[in-house]
Amino acid sequence: MKIDVDMVRQLAEMLGETGLSEIEVEDGDRKIKVSRAVTAAPVHVAAAPAPVAVAAAPVAAPEAAAPAADAHSNATKSPMVGTAYLAAEPGAAPFASVGSKVAAGDTILIVEAMKVMNPITAPNGGTLTHMLVENGQPVEFDQPLFVIA
């Protein structure tokens, strides 16, 4: 079988132009198939909370539920999509931990985005009361990261 190199190149160019992952052409007993590996963007799926058995209890008034939903309204939020790291490097001590006293401008964690380490600093001084992300966790834009009171 004689391979038509120009045809293979044209098919490969068509893959790039159309975004297809595979093209197959058949001409009599000759068949040419050109394919490329397609890397999918990582999909971040939030895990659903585990079901919990609950005994029948009286239903709380809607006013009582409002403060719980507002618990982290003063959280510092992520300015970008990336990966959160709580320490400067693997094995190092975290920048801060729950209960730590922090000053305005102290680095609390870093968010890596496109191979750039972006420090996320305390907007004000106080005590770090909640760390809402884990080391190495993917974070979304505007996702709450930590709370300082």
Tab-separated table of N, CA and C in Angstrom:
chain	number	residue	atom	x	y	z
A	1	MET	N	0.842	-1.172	0.000
A	1	MET	CA	0.000	0.000	0.000
A	1	MET	C	0.885	1.233	0.000
A	2	LYS	N	0.624	2.126	-0.900
A	2	LYS	CA	1.374	3.367	-0.980
A	2	LYS	C	0.653	4.424	-0.151
A	3	ILE	N	1.371	5.053	0.753
A	3	ILE	CA	0.784	6.060	1.633
A	3	ILE	C	0.878	7.430	0.971
A	4	ASP	N	-0.254	8.112	0.896
A	4	ASP	CA	-0.316	9.454	0.353
A	4	ASP	C	-0.045	10.433	1.498
A	5	VAL	N	1.208	10.829	1.644
A	5	VAL	CA	1.634	11.673	2.762
A	5	VAL	C	0.909	13.017	2.740
A	6	ASP	N	0.708	13.583	1.566
A	6	ASP	CA	0.000	14.872	1.473
A	6	ASP	C	-1.432	14.747	1.988
A	7	MET	N	-2.090	13.629	1.671
A	7	MET	CA	-3.465	13.428	2.145
A	7	MET	C	-3.494	13.311	3.669
A	8	VAL	N	-2.526	12.596	4.215
A	8	VAL	CA	-2.450	12.448	5.680
A	8	VAL	C	-2.249	13.817	6.320
A	9	ARG	N	-1.374	14.647	5.737
A	9	ARG	CA	-1.142	15.997	6.277
A	9	ARG	C	-2.416	16.844	6.201
A	10	GLN	N	-3.115	16.753	5.071
A	10	GLN	CA	-4.360	17.515	4.928
A	10	GLN	C	-5.393	17.073	5.959
A	11	LEU	N	-5.482	15.780	6.185
A	11	LEU	CA	-6.422	15.273	7.190
A	11	LEU	C	-6.030	15.761	8.585
A	12	ALA	N	-4.731	15.756	8.870
A	12	ALA	CA	-4.254	16.226	10.173
A	12	ALA	C	-4.576	17.712	10.357
A	13	GLU	N	-4.421	18.505	9.302
A	13	GLU	CA	-4.762	19.926	9.383
A	13	GLU	C	-6.261	20.104	9.631
A	14	MET	N	-7.072	19.259	8.987
A	14	MET	CA	-8.515	19.322	9.191
A	14	MET	C	-8.881	19.039	10.647
A	15	LEU	N	-8.127	18.110	11.276
A	15	LEU	CA	-8.386	17.828	12.697
A	15	LEU	C	-8.212	19.089	13.522
A	16	GLY	N	-7.113	19.787	13.288
A	16	GLY	CA	-6.831	20.998	14.047
A	16	GLY	C	-7.838	22.101	13.780
A	17	GLU	N	-8.231	22.262	12.530
A	17	GLU	CA	-9.166	23.326	12.163
A	17	GLU	C	-10.579	23.079	12.684
A	18	THR	N	-10.999	21.819	12.682
A	18	THR	CA	-12.381	21.508	13.048
A	18	THR	C	-12.545	21.140	14.515
A	19	GLY	N	-11.435	20.831	15.194
A	19	GLY	CA	-11.526	20.422	16.589
A	19	GLY	C	-11.924	18.968	16.758
A	20	LEU	N	-11.993	18.236	15.644
A	20	LEU	CA	-12.322	16.810	15.730
A	20	LEU	C	-11.153	16.040	16.316
A	21	SER	N	-11.420	14.857	16.833
A	21	SER	CA	-10.343	14.036	17.382
A	21	SER	C	-9.949	12.911	16.434
A	22	GLU	N	-10.753	12.682	15.380
A	22	GLU	CA	-10.480	11.556	14.492
A	22	GLU	C	-11.155	11.769	13.139
A	23	ILE	N	-10.438	11.414	12.052
A	23	ILE	CA	-10.997	11.430	10.696
A	23	ILE	C	-10.602	10.119	10.027
A	24	GLU	N	-11.544	9.504	9.337
A	24	GLU	CA	-11.288	8.253	8.625
A	24	GLU	C	-11.793	8.406	7.187
A	25	VAL	N	-10.927	8.057	6.220
A	25	VAL	CA	-11.265	8.152	4.809
A	25	VAL	C	-11.083	6.772	4.188
A	26	GLU	N	-12.040	6.380	3.328
A	26	GLU	CA	-11.989	5.076	2.683
A	26	GLU	C	-12.106	5.279	1.176
A	27	ASP	N	-11.210	4.622	0.419
A	27	ASP	CA	-11.227	4.700	-1.038
A	27	ASP	C	-10.964	3.287	-1.562
A	28	GLY	N	-12.023	2.562	-1.863
A	28	GLY	CA	-11.866	1.173	-2.297
A	28	GLY	C	-11.358	0.328	-1.153
A	29	ASP	N	-10.218	-0.338	-1.373
A	29	ASP	CA	-9.644	-1.178	-0.309
A	29	ASP	C	-8.640	-0.410	0.542
A	30	ARG	N	-8.459	0.865	0.245
A	30	ARG	CA	-7.518	1.692	1.013
A	30	ARG	C	-8.291	2.487	2.059
A	31	LYS	N	-7.806	2.449	3.279
A	31	LYS	CA	-8.459	3.144	4.384
A	31	LYS	C	-7.384	3.913	5.153
A	32	ILE	N	-7.639	5.213	5.407
A	32	ILE	CA	-6.703	6.047	6.177
A	32	ILE	C	-7.471	6.622	7.354
A	33	LYS	N	-6.894	6.449	8.516
A	33	LYS	CA	-7.506	6.964	9.739
A	33	LYS	C	-6.458	7.831	10.438
A	34	VAL	N	-6.811	9.084	10.716
A	34	VAL	CA	-5.927	10.011	11.410
A	34	VAL	C	-6.640	10.419	12.693
A	35	SER	N	-5.952	10.293	13.810
A	35	SER	CA	-6.552	10.688	15.083
A	35	SER	C	-5.516	11.386	15.940
A	36	ARG	N	-6.010	12.131	16.889
A	36	ARG	CA	-5.120	12.817	17.820
A	36	ARG	C	-5.665	12.660	19.219
A	37	ALA	N	-4.766	12.724	20.182
A	37	ALA	CA	-5.186	12.641	21.580
A	37	ALA	C	-5.778	13.980	21.971
A	38	VAL	N	-6.914	13.941	22.593
A	38	VAL	CA	-7.577	15.159	23.059
A	38	VAL	C	-7.508	15.167	24.569
A	39	THR	N	-6.916	16.227	25.111
A	39	THR	CA	-6.857	16.345	26.570
A	39	THR	C	-8.033	17.175	27.025
A	40	ALA	N	-8.839	16.578	27.854
A	40	ALA	CA	-10.019	17.272	28.375
A	40	ALA	C	-9.610	18.143	29.545
A	41	ALA	N	-10.290	19.244	29.694
A	41	ALA	CA	-10.050	20.107	30.843
A	41	ALA	C	-10.475	19.366	32.098
A	42	PRO	N	-9.708	19.535	33.194
A	42	PRO	CA	-10.092	18.838	34.411
A	42	PRO	C	-11.468	19.283	34.889
A	43	VAL	N	-12.226	18.323	35.324
A	43	VAL	CA	-13.566	18.610	35.821
A	43	VAL	C	-13.537	18.531	37.336
A	44	HIS	N	-13.968	19.596	37.979
A	44	HIS	CA	-13.995	19.633	39.438
A	44	HIS	C	-15.419	19.344	39.886
A	45	VAL	N	-15.573	18.236	40.577
A	45	VAL	CA	-16.891	17.853	41.059
A	45	VAL	C	-16.877	17.927	42.573
A	46	ALA	N	-17.790	18.679	43.100
A	46	ALA	CA	-17.886	18.781	44.556
A	46	ALA	C	-18.560	17.525	45.092
A	47	ALA	N	-17.982	16.973	46.123
A	47	ALA	CA	-18.553	15.768	46.721
A	47	ALA	C	-19.814	16.135	47.499
A	48	ALA	N	-20.821	15.315	47.360
A	48	ALA	CA	-22.060	15.543	48.108
A	48	ALA	C	-21.853	15.080	49.540
A	49	PRO	N	-22.459	15.761	50.493
A	49	PRO	CA	-22.296	15.324	51.875
A	49	PRO	C	-22.918	13.943	52.070
A	50	ALA	N	-22.305	13.187	52.960
A	50	ALA	CA	-22.809	11.843	53.242
A	50	ALA	C	-24.172	11.943	53.901
A	51	PRO	N	-25.086	11.026	53.559
A	51	PRO	CA	-26.399	11.070	54.181
A	51	PRO	C	-26.289	10.810	55.686
A	52	VAL	N	-27.103	11.490	56.436
A	52	VAL	CA	-27.078	11.347	57.883
A	52	VAL	C	-28.482	10.956	58.344
A	53	ALA	N	-28.538	9.945	59.199
A	53	ALA	CA	-29.835	9.544	59.746
A	53	ALA	C	-30.240	10.571	60.790
A	54	VAL	N	-31.447	11.077	60.660
A	54	VAL	CA	-31.927	12.104	61.578
A	54	VAL	C	-33.259	11.656	62.149
A	55	ALA	N	-33.371	11.758	63.450
A	55	ALA	CA	-34.646	11.440	64.096
A	55	ALA	C	-35.611	12.580	63.819
A	56	ALA	N	-36.884	12.266	63.802
A	56	ALA	CA	-37.887	13.290	63.544
A	56	ALA	C	-37.783	14.367	64.616
A	57	ALA	N	-37.696	15.602	64.167
A	57	ALA	CA	-37.578	16.724	65.086
A	57	ALA	C	-38.482	17.829	64.589
A	58	PRO	N	-38.889	18.712	65.488
A	58	PRO	CA	-39.727	19.813	65.035
A	58	PRO	C	-38.968	20.673	64.027
A	59	VAL	N	-39.676	21.189	63.060
A	59	VAL	CA	-39.075	22.023	62.028
A	59	VAL	C	-38.794	23.396	62.610
A	60	ALA	N	-37.560	23.897	62.372
A	60	ALA	CA	-37.177	25.209	62.890
A	60	ALA	C	-37.820	26.297	62.045
A	61	ALA	N	-38.053	27.413	62.665
A	61	ALA	CA	-38.626	28.558	61.957
A	61	ALA	C	-37.605	29.072	60.946
A	62	PRO	N	-38.027	29.608	59.797
A	62	PRO	CA	-37.096	30.113	58.790
A	62	PRO	C	-36.148	31.176	59.325
A	63	GLU	N	-36.574	31.984	60.299
A	63	GLU	CA	-35.702	33.013	60.851
A	63	GLU	C	-34.488	32.394	61.545
A	64	ALA	N	-34.645	31.226	62.158
A	64	ALA	CA	-33.544	30.578	62.872
A	64	ALA	C	-32.503	30.060	61.898
A	65	ALA	N	-32.883	29.698	60.683
A	65	ALA	CA	-31.945	29.155	59.705
A	65	ALA	C	-31.116	30.255	59.050
A	66	ALA	N	-31.570	31.471	59.028
A	66	ALA	CA	-30.875	32.566	58.343
A	66	ALA	C	-29.461	32.809	58.866
A	67	PRO	N	-29.206	32.861	60.189
A	67	PRO	CA	-27.847	33.121	60.650
A	67	PRO	C	-26.861	32.033	60.230
A	68	ALA	N	-27.269	30.771	60.134
A	68	ALA	CA	-26.355	29.707	59.738
A	68	ALA	C	-25.886	29.901	58.304
A	69	ALA	N	-26.771	30.309	57.416
A	69	ALA	CA	-26.393	30.525	56.021
A	69	ALA	C	-25.454	31.722	55.908
A	70	ASP	N	-25.503	32.620	56.879
A	70	ASP	CA	-24.715	33.838	56.860
A	70	ASP	C	-23.394	33.680	57.625
A	71	ALA	N	-23.093	32.475	58.115
A	71	ALA	CA	-21.953	32.247	59.005
A	71	ALA	C	-20.615	32.687	58.418
A	72	HIS	N	-20.397	32.533	57.123
A	72	HIS	CA	-19.111	32.872	56.514
A	72	HIS	C	-19.230	34.042	55.549
A	73	SER	N	-20.174	34.932	55.806
A	73	SER	CA	-20.367	36.065	54.904
A	73	SER	C	-19.176	37.014	54.912
A	74	ASN	N	-18.395	37.005	55.976
A	74	ASN	CA	-17.227	37.883	56.057
A	74	ASN	C	-15.935	37.158	55.672
A	75	ALA	N	-16.051	36.012	55.006
A	75	ALA	CA	-14.875	35.237	54.602
A	75	ALA	C	-14.119	35.950	53.488
A	76	THR	N	-12.802	35.792	53.484
A	76	THR	CA	-11.984	36.280	52.374
A	76	THR	C	-12.163	35.293	51.236
A	77	LYS	N	-12.438	35.810	50.044
A	77	LYS	CA	-12.755	34.948	48.903
A	77	LYS	C	-11.605	34.901	47.910
A	78	SER	N	-11.571	33.827	47.155
A	78	SER	CA	-10.511	33.642	46.170
A	78	SER	C	-10.672	34.631	45.018
A	79	PRO	N	-9.592	35.311	44.654
A	79	PRO	CA	-9.670	36.258	43.539
A	79	PRO	C	-9.505	35.582	42.177
A	80	MET	N	-9.300	34.244	42.183
A	80	MET	CA	-9.045	33.541	40.931
A	80	MET	C	-9.333	32.053	41.069
A	81	VAL	N	-9.341	31.370	39.950
A	81	VAL	CA	-9.454	29.918	39.914
A	81	VAL	C	-8.036	29.366	40.031
A	82	GLY	N	-7.852	28.325	40.808
A	82	GLY	CA	-6.525	27.735	40.945
A	82	GLY	C	-6.517	26.642	41.981
A	83	THR	N	-5.346	26.399	42.557
A	83	THR	CA	-5.166	25.389	43.589
A	83	THR	C	-4.654	26.073	44.846
A	84	ALA	N	-5.315	25.824	45.969
A	84	ALA	CA	-4.927	26.449	47.236
A	84	ALA	C	-3.838	25.626	47.917
A	85	TYR	N	-2.834	26.318	48.420
A	85	TYR	CA	-1.781	25.678	49.209
A	85	TYR	C	-1.646	26.441	50.518
A	86	LEU	N	-1.618	25.709	51.623
A	86	LEU	CA	-1.581	26.325	52.953
A	86	LEU	C	-0.168	26.583	53.449
A	87	ALA	N	0.844	26.086	52.712
A	87	ALA	CA	2.241	26.271	53.092
A	87	ALA	C	3.043	26.667	51.857
A	88	ALA	N	4.225	27.205	52.097
A	88	ALA	CA	5.070	27.677	50.998
A	88	ALA	C	5.590	26.537	50.132
A	89	GLU	N	5.762	25.363	50.728
A	89	GLU	CA	6.241	24.199	49.978
A	89	GLU	C	5.805	22.937	50.708
A	90	PRO	N	5.797	21.797	50.013
A	90	PRO	CA	5.389	20.545	50.668
A	90	PRO	C	6.259	20.262	51.893
A	91	GLY	N	5.625	19.891	52.974
A	91	GLY	CA	6.343	19.559	54.206
A	91	GLY	C	6.630	20.759	55.097
A	92	ALA	N	6.433	21.962	54.598
A	92	ALA	CA	6.688	23.166	55.403
A	92	ALA	C	5.487	23.428	56.320
A	93	ALA	N	5.730	24.207	57.352
A	93	ALA	CA	4.652	24.590	58.271
A	93	ALA	C	3.668	25.494	57.525
A	94	PRO	N	2.378	25.388	57.854
A	94	PRO	CA	1.392	26.252	57.192
A	94	PRO	C	1.653	27.721	57.513
A	95	PHE	N	1.234	28.605	56.611
A	95	PHE	CA	1.376	30.045	56.839
A	95	PHE	C	0.650	30.447	58.120
A	96	ALA	N	-0.548	29.911	58.319
A	96	ALA	CA	-1.359	30.204	59.505
A	96	ALA	C	-2.297	29.029	59.727
A	97	SER	N	-2.745	28.866	60.957
A	97	SER	CA	-3.706	27.802	61.244
A	97	SER	C	-4.825	28.387	62.095
A	98	VAL	N	-5.929	27.651	62.178
A	98	VAL	CA	-7.079	28.129	62.947
A	98	VAL	C	-6.628	28.420	64.374
A	99	GLY	N	-6.988	29.596	64.856
A	99	GLY	CA	-6.592	30.032	66.191
A	99	GLY	C	-5.389	30.953	66.185
A	100	SER	N	-4.676	31.040	65.059
A	100	SER	CA	-3.497	31.915	64.951
A	100	SER	C	-3.905	33.376	64.946
A	101	LYS	N	-3.098	34.198	65.578
A	101	LYS	CA	-3.262	35.652	65.489
A	101	LYS	C	-2.538	36.088	64.216
A	102	VAL	N	-3.211	36.879	63.387
A	102	VAL	CA	-2.617	37.352	62.142
A	102	VAL	C	-2.747	38.869	62.067
A	103	ALA	N	-1.831	39.475	61.344
A	103	ALA	CA	-1.869	40.922	61.120
A	103	ALA	C	-2.309	41.178	59.684
A	104	ALA	N	-2.860	42.339	59.438
A	104	ALA	CA	-3.258	42.712	58.082
A	104	ALA	C	-2.044	42.586	57.165
A	105	GLY	N	-2.218	41.922	56.044
A	105	GLY	CA	-1.126	41.751	55.086
A	105	GLY	C	-0.359	40.452	55.236
A	106	ASP	N	-0.583	39.699	56.327
A	106	ASP	CA	0.086	38.404	56.493
A	106	ASP	C	-0.438	37.422	55.432
A	107	THR	N	0.471	36.629	54.869
A	107	THR	CA	0.052	35.601	53.916
A	107	THR	C	-0.630	34.481	54.685
A	108	ILE	N	-1.848	34.117	54.271
A	108	ILE	CA	-2.615	33.056	54.917
A	108	ILE	C	-2.500	31.777	54.094
A	109	LEU	N	-2.503	31.909	52.772
A	109	LEU	CA	-2.348	30.772	51.869
A	109	LEU	C	-1.944	31.307	50.511
A	110	ILE	N	-1.640	30.399	49.584
A	110	ILE	CA	-1.350	30.817	48.213
A	110	ILE	C	-2.286	30.075	47.271
A	111	VAL	N	-2.606	30.722	46.169
A	111	VAL	CA	-3.399	30.081	45.123
A	111	VAL	C	-2.522	30.029	43.890
A	112	GLU	N	-2.259	28.813	43.432
A	112	GLU	CA	-1.470	28.628	42.215
A	112	GLU	C	-2.422	28.682	41.026
A	113	ALA	N	-2.097	29.549	40.084
A	113	ALA	CA	-2.875	29.663	38.856
A	113	ALA	C	-1.889	29.807	37.704
A	114	MET	N	-1.941	28.882	36.780
A	114	MET	CA	-1.065	28.892	35.608
A	114	MET	C	0.409	28.961	36.013
A	115	LYS	N	0.792	28.136	36.970
A	115	LYS	CA	2.170	28.015	37.453
A	115	LYS	C	2.690	29.251	38.180
A	116	VAL	N	1.785	30.160	38.552
A	116	VAL	CA	2.165	31.346	39.302
A	116	VAL	C	1.575	31.226	40.701
A	117	MET	N	2.423	31.419	41.718
A	117	MET	CA	1.981	31.351	43.107
A	117	MET	C	1.533	32.743	43.551
A	118	ASN	N	0.257	32.876	43.874
A	118	ASN	CA	-0.338	34.154	44.247
A	118	ASN	C	-0.651	34.161	45.737
A	119	PRO	N	0.033	34.988	46.517
A	119	PRO	CA	-0.253	35.027	47.957
A	119	PRO	C	-1.619	35.639	48.222
A	120	ILE	N	-2.358	35.012	49.120
A	120	ILE	CA	-3.648	35.543	49.569
A	120	ILE	C	-3.408	36.000	51.007
A	121	THR	N	-3.567	37.288	51.229
A	121	THR	CA	-3.192	37.874	52.517
A	121	THR	C	-4.413	38.226	53.356
A	122	ALA	N	-4.146	38.404	54.637
A	122	ALA	CA	-5.198	38.793	55.578
A	122	ALA	C	-5.613	40.231	55.276
A	123	PRO	N	-6.900	40.475	55.068
A	123	PRO	CA	-7.351	41.838	54.792
A	123	PRO	C	-7.330	42.719	56.042
A	124	ASN	N	-7.317	42.071	57.211
A	124	ASN	CA	-7.308	42.796	58.478
A	124	ASN	C	-6.654	41.903	59.535
A	125	GLY	N	-6.292	42.500	60.645
A	125	GLY	CA	-5.716	41.730	61.738
A	125	GLY	C	-6.801	41.055	62.563
A	126	GLY	N	-6.416	40.019	63.298
A	126	GLY	CA	-7.361	39.311	64.153
A	126	GLY	C	-6.951	37.866	64.326
A	127	THR	N	-7.931	37.035	64.614
A	127	THR	CA	-7.692	35.603	64.814
A	127	THR	C	-8.287	34.833	63.639
A	128	LEU	N	-7.518	33.911	63.091
A	128	LEU	CA	-8.011	33.057	62.008
A	128	LEU	C	-8.976	32.060	62.647
A	129	THR	N	-10.271	32.243	62.376
A	129	THR	CA	-11.283	31.415	63.034
A	129	THR	C	-11.712	30.211	62.197
A	130	HIS	N	-11.663	30.330	60.882
A	130	HIS	CA	-12.067	29.223	60.009
A	130	HIS	C	-11.145	29.160	58.792
A	131	MET	N	-10.653	27.972	58.463
A	131	MET	CA	-9.946	27.719	57.212
A	131	MET	C	-10.924	26.887	56.397
A	132	LEU	N	-11.418	27.428	55.303
A	132	LEU	CA	-12.502	26.805	54.546
A	132	LEU	C	-12.022	25.977	53.362
A	133	VAL	N	-10.712	25.863	53.183
A	133	VAL	CA	-10.144	25.029	52.116
A	133	VAL	C	-9.066	24.138	52.707
A	134	GLU	N	-8.746	23.086	51.980
A	134	GLU	CA	-7.687	22.170	52.396
A	134	GLU	C	-6.487	22.351	51.483
A	135	ASN	N	-5.334	21.898	51.945
A	135	ASN	CA	-4.114	21.991	51.160
A	135	ASN	C	-4.259	21.181	49.871
A	136	GLY	N	-3.948	21.815	48.737
A	136	GLY	CA	-4.013	21.138	47.441
A	136	GLY	C	-5.405	21.110	46.827
A	137	GLN	N	-6.361	21.750	47.455
A	137	GLN	CA	-7.744	21.739	46.967
A	137	GLN	C	-7.918	22.741	45.824
A	138	PRO	N	-8.603	22.335	44.755
A	138	PRO	CA	-8.937	23.302	43.701
A	138	PRO	C	-9.939	24.316	44.242
A	139	VAL	N	-9.767	25.574	43.862
A	139	VAL	CA	-10.691	26.624	44.292
A	139	VAL	C	-11.220	27.370	43.070
A	140	GLU	N	-12.398	27.901	43.224
A	140	GLU	CA	-13.062	28.660	42.167
A	140	GLU	C	-12.991	30.151	42.492
A	141	PHE	N	-13.219	30.973	41.497
A	141	PHE	CA	-13.288	32.413	41.711
A	141	PHE	C	-14.401	32.718	42.712
A	142	ASP	N	-14.135	33.574	43.651
A	142	ASP	CA	-15.104	34.047	44.648
A	142	ASP	C	-15.481	32.977	45.682
A	143	GLN	N	-14.727	31.886	45.746
A	143	GLN	CA	-14.993	30.852	46.754
A	143	GLN	C	-14.433	31.316	48.093
A	144	PRO	N	-15.198	31.196	49.183
A	144	PRO	CA	-14.680	31.557	50.512
A	144	PRO	C	-13.461	30.712	50.879
A	145	LEU	N	-12.409	31.365	51.362
A	145	LEU	CA	-11.173	30.669	51.712
A	145	LEU	C	-10.941	30.584	53.219
A	146	PHE	N	-11.096	31.698	53.910
A	146	PHE	CA	-10.851	31.724	55.358
A	146	PHE	C	-11.602	32.882	55.983
A	147	VAL	N	-11.734	32.808	57.329
A	147	VAL	CA	-12.426	33.865	58.074
A	147	VAL	C	-11.491	34.349	59.168
A	148	ILE	N	-11.374	35.653	59.265
A	148	ILE	CA	-10.593	36.290	60.337
A	148	ILE	C	-11.564	37.151	61.142
A	149	ALA	N	-11.566	36.937	62.455
A	149	ALA	CA	-12.457	37.735	63.321
A	149	ALA	C	-11.626	38.592	64.246
